[in-house]
Structures are given as structure tokens and as C-alpha cells.
Amino acid sequence: MISRRDQRGFTLLEIIVVIAVIAVLAAAILPPTIQRFTEAKADASIEQAKLVLQVCEIARTKALSTAVDGAGRYTHTYGSLANWSSTSALQALLSKNYYLASTNPLRSQILVKFDAARCYVAVDLPFREDNYGGYQTQTVSGLTRVIVTTRQKRSGYPSWVIHQKRILNEEVSR
């Protein structure tokens, strides 16, 4: 008869049962944890897009050149990025004092564009979800693109008053 003192180690059946319990627990806990990490990275990417948006506003409102005509009127030339471009295109419109990252925490490229009215920064999510975080979204290649943008400033005047002021002051809008 074998005494308890002579018995050492675990049986193969005990090891298999422990591994099976660990696998079941991992299967139950791991997917929600990975999903939460991905959501946290998406939220961090949106916050980073808000920072890039501030720099984009500087580039959008910076006059690239100014000309004065014979009547003393100034004409400014502004840059534009009509299509989605990388942050390096935005960086080219700014001085060397600005550093813009090229990728976000989701490891996707940061895309920017702007027109005369606003700047837009895109965050490509690795999953599909409409209206993520209350932001405007687009579907690109089956995934969600969140568009972070500035609010359009509203004037207290009706549009016809603004138009008349521009005519009186001989202003030319962009």
C-alpha cells in the first residue's frame, strides 16, 4: 500500500481539470476586457483628434500671403485641404514649432481636411458603430470613421446684414 507521504505531484486528470477551468474563466473574462481596451483607445484617439483640431484651426486661419491693391485693400490667400490628408500636409502649412503625430492610439493614420468654414479630423475605428460618442460618423471600408469638427460660429446678425456689411466694407469672403 502506498502511503500519503510517498505520493507526489498531481495526476494528469487533475491538471486537465484545472486547465479546463482556467480556459472557461479566460473565455468569459477576456472578450469584454479586450473590448473595453479598444473603446478606451478609441476615446483616447478622439481626444487626440480634438488637439489636432486646434492646430488645424491655426493653419486654416493663417494667411499664406497678403497683397495690397492700388486702393489700399488687402487680399489674403489662405491654404486649404479639400481632401482627407495626413498630418504631414497640415504640418507643411505651419511653422516648425508644431509637432503633429501621424498615428493615433488605435494605430490608424490621423486624417485632416479643412475649408473656409471649419476643420475636420477623422478617427478610423476598428469596428462598426453608428453615431459613436455623439459624433458625426461615416462608413469607410465597412468600418466607422468618426469626424471631429469645430462648431460653426453663428453671428447674432441675420445673413443679409452680414452680406451688406461686407459690401459696405468691400470685404471679400474666402
C-alpha positions in Angstrom: 0.0 0.0 0.0 1.3 3.5 -0.9 1.3 6.0 1.9 0.4 9.6 1.6 4.0 10.6 2.2 5.1 8.6 -0.9 2.6 10.2 -3.2 4.0 13.3 -5.1 2.6 15.6 -7.8 -0.8 15.8 -9.4 -2.4 13.3 -11.6 -3.0 14.0 -15.3 -6.8 14.2 -14.7 -6.3 16.9 -12.0 -4.1 19.0 -14.3 -6.6 18.8 -17.2 -9.5 19.8 -14.9 -7.5 22.9 -13.7 -6.6 23.9 -17.2 -10.2 23.5 -18.3 -11.4 25.8 -15.5 -8.8 28.4 -16.4 -9.8 28.2 -20.0 -13.5 28.7 -19.2 -12.7 31.7 -17.0 -10.4 33.2 -19.6 -13.1 32.8 -22.3 -15.7 34.6 -20.1 -13.4 37.4 -19.0 -11.1 38.1 -21.9 -13.5 39.4 -24.7 -15.2 42.1 -22.6 -11.8 43.2 -21.3 -10.3 43.4 -24.8 -13.5 45.3 -26.0 -13.1 47.8 -23.1 -9.4 48.4 -24.0 -10.4 49.0 -27.7 -13.1 51.5 -26.6 -10.6 53.3 -24.3 -8.1 53.6 -27.3 -11.0 54.9 -29.4 -11.8 57.6 -26.8 -8.1 58.5 -26.5 -7.9 58.8 -30.3 -10.9 61.2 -30.3 -9.3 63.3 -27.6 -6.1 63.4 -29.7 -8.2 64.4 -32.7 -9.5 67.4 -30.6 -5.9 68.5 -30.1 -5.1 68.2 -33.8 -8.3 70.2 -34.5 -6.9 73.1 -32.5 -3.7 73.1 -34.6 -5.8 72.7 -37.8 -7.7 75.9 -36.9 -4.4 77.8 -36.7 -3.5 76.5 -40.2 -6.9 77.3 -41.5 -6.9 80.9 -40.4 -3.3 81.6 -41.2 -2.8 83.8 -44.2 -0.2 82.4 -46.6 0.2 85.6 -48.4 -1.2 89.1 -48.5 -1.4 91.6 -51.4 -2.4 95.2 -51.4 -4.1 96.8 -54.4 -4.0 100.4 -55.5 -7.0 101.4 -53.4 -5.3 100.0 -50.3 -7.5 96.9 -50.0 -5.9 93.8 -48.6 -6.3 90.4 -50.2 -5.3 87.4 -48.2 -4.6 84.0 -49.6 -5.4 81.0 -47.3 -4.4 77.4 -47.5 -6.9 74.6 -47.8 -7.0 70.8 -47.6 -10.1 69.8 -49.6 -9.5 66.1 -49.3 -8.5 63.9 -46.4 -4.8 64.3 -45.9 -2.2 63.1 -43.4 -1.0 65.4 -40.7 2.2 65.9 -42.7 0.2 68.0 -45.2 -1.1 70.1 -42.3 2.4 70.3 -40.8 3.6 71.8 -44.2 1.2 74.7 -43.7 2.6 75.5 -40.3 5.9 76.6 -38.9 8.4 74.2 -37.4 7.1 75.0 -33.9 4.3 72.4 -34.2 4.7 68.7 -33.9 1.8 66.5 -35.0 1.6 62.8 -34.6 0.9 60.8 -37.7 -1.0 57.9 -36.0 -3.4 57.7 -33.1 -3.6 55.1 -30.2 -5.6 52.8 -32.5 -2.6 52.7 -34.8 -4.5 54.2 -37.6 -3.5 57.3 -39.6 -4.7 60.7 -38.5 -6.5 62.4 -41.4 -7.4 66.1 -41.6 -9.1 68.4 -44.0 -10.4 71.9 -43.8 -12.3 74.5 -45.9 -13.1 78.2 -45.3 -15.6 77.5 -42.5 -14.2 74.6 -40.5 -11.6 71.9 -39.8 -12.3 68.2 -39.7 -10.2 65.4 -38.2 -11.0 61.7 -38.8 -10.6 58.8 -36.4 -11.0 55.4 -38.1 -12.4 52.9 -35.6 -11.6 49.2 -35.9 -15.3 48.3 -35.5 -18.6 49.5 -36.9 -20.8 51.7 -34.8 -23.1 54.5 -36.0 -23.1 57.8 -34.1 -20.2 56.9 -31.8 -20.0 59.2 -28.8 -22.5 61.6 -30.4 -20.1 62.5 -33.2 -20.8 62.5 -36.9 -19.8 59.2 -38.5 -19.2 57.7 -41.9 -18.8 54.2 -43.1 -15.4 53.6 -44.8 -14.4 50.1 -46.0 -17.1 48.6 -43.7 -15.7 50.3 -40.6 -16.7 53.5 -38.8 -14.9 56.9 -39.3 -15.6 59.4 -36.6 -15.5 63.0 -37.8 -14.4 65.5 -35.1 -15.0 69.1 -36.2 -15.3 72.6 -34.8 -18.6 74.3 -34.3 -19.5 76.8 -36.9 -19.7 80.2 -35.3 -23.0 81.8 -35.5 -23.4 85.6 -35.8 -26.1 87.5 -33.9 -27.0 89.2 -37.2 -29.1 87.8 -40.0 -27.2 86.7 -43.1 -28.4 89.6 -45.2 -27.0 92.1 -42.6 -23.6 90.3 -42.7 -23.7 90.4 -46.5 -24.5 94.2 -46.5 -21.6 94.8 -44.1 -19.2 93.0 -46.4 -20.4 95.1 -49.4 -20.0 98.3 -47.4 -16.6 97.4 -46.2 -15.6 96.0 -49.6 -14.7 92.7 -48.0 -14.3 89.5 -50.0 -15.1 86.3 -48.2 -12.9 83.2 -48.6 
